[in-house]
XYZ file of C-alpha atoms in Angstrom:
90
model
C -108.513 -30.976 -2.018
C -109.213 -30.181 -5.698
C -106.835 -27.879 -7.141
C -108.572 -26.228 -10.200
C -106.466 -24.944 -13.042
C -106.189 -21.304 -14.083
C -108.784 -21.961 -16.987
C -111.213 -23.941 -14.626
C -110.784 -20.606 -12.309
C -111.792 -18.326 -15.268
C -114.626 -20.406 -16.502
C -116.212 -20.629 -12.449
C -116.049 -16.706 -12.835
C -117.393 -16.853 -16.165
C -120.719 -18.848 -14.661
C -120.836 -16.354 -11.840
C -120.865 -13.313 -14.072
C -123.268 -14.695 -16.776
C -125.608 -15.254 -14.304
C -125.491 -11.381 -13.281
C -126.511 -10.841 -17.198
C -122.745 -10.338 -18.566
C -121.196 -12.040 -21.239
C -117.968 -13.625 -20.653
C -115.411 -15.125 -22.868
C -112.374 -16.939 -22.328
C -109.217 -15.945 -24.223
C -106.033 -17.950 -23.973
C -103.233 -15.930 -26.111
C -100.213 -17.787 -26.750
C -97.371 -16.561 -24.490
C -99.680 -14.502 -22.035
C -101.788 -15.503 -19.164
C -105.156 -16.388 -19.862
C -108.187 -14.016 -19.739
C -111.923 -13.290 -19.546
C -113.121 -10.445 -22.047
C -116.623 -9.475 -20.028
C -119.111 -7.342 -21.465
C -122.195 -5.757 -20.379
C -124.798 -6.117 -23.144
C -127.055 -3.453 -21.853
C -124.446 -0.982 -21.731
C -122.702 -0.973 -25.100
C -118.886 -0.096 -24.999
C -119.016 -1.745 -21.506
C -116.358 -4.229 -21.230
C -113.159 -5.412 -19.749
C -110.391 -8.121 -19.920
C -109.714 -9.771 -16.348
C -106.363 -11.929 -16.310
C -105.565 -14.573 -13.941
C -101.579 -14.634 -13.004
C -100.032 -15.898 -9.773
C -103.060 -16.938 -8.237
C -104.555 -13.442 -8.513
C -107.192 -11.900 -10.791
C -105.859 -8.498 -12.328
C -107.807 -5.710 -14.361
C -106.297 -4.982 -17.717
C -104.643 -1.623 -16.468
C -102.758 -3.834 -14.036
C -104.422 -3.175 -10.765
C -105.394 -6.268 -8.297
C -108.875 -7.120 -8.520
C -109.148 -10.377 -6.065
C -107.400 -13.434 -5.139
C -108.126 -16.097 -7.547
C -109.430 -17.944 -4.353
C -112.149 -15.267 -3.949
C -114.648 -15.168 -7.155
C -117.151 -13.735 -5.232
C -115.394 -10.842 -4.324
C -113.813 -10.685 -8.088
C -117.579 -11.028 -9.564
C -118.715 -8.446 -7.360
C -116.363 -5.879 -8.661
C -116.452 -6.855 -12.555
C -120.217 -6.326 -11.906
C -119.833 -2.659 -10.239
C -117.233 -1.649 -13.011
C -119.339 -2.952 -15.882
C -122.832 -1.820 -14.372
C -124.318 -5.036 -13.820
C -126.928 -5.679 -10.931
C -125.028 -7.030 -7.807
C -127.785 -7.444 -5.198
C -127.710 -10.953 -5.445
C -124.277 -11.760 -4.885
C -123.735 -14.515 -2.524
């Protein structure tokens, strides 16, 4: 069994999001959980931070997005929130 680190998980999520036309940047602030800054270049002002903490992905306002093990659900939710295409999600 392979165990992914938190940054591996966020990088994998970033790859899935960029495949749907979003931009994703990994942030690792000191003393805070790692996060992705995700934006939709086709929708100016459309951006969000997603944090990884306690094996879960969280929206910046504190609501649960998805379990870290369910990156498909996380990517679909982020795409919906930022107005990206979601039809091709597997």
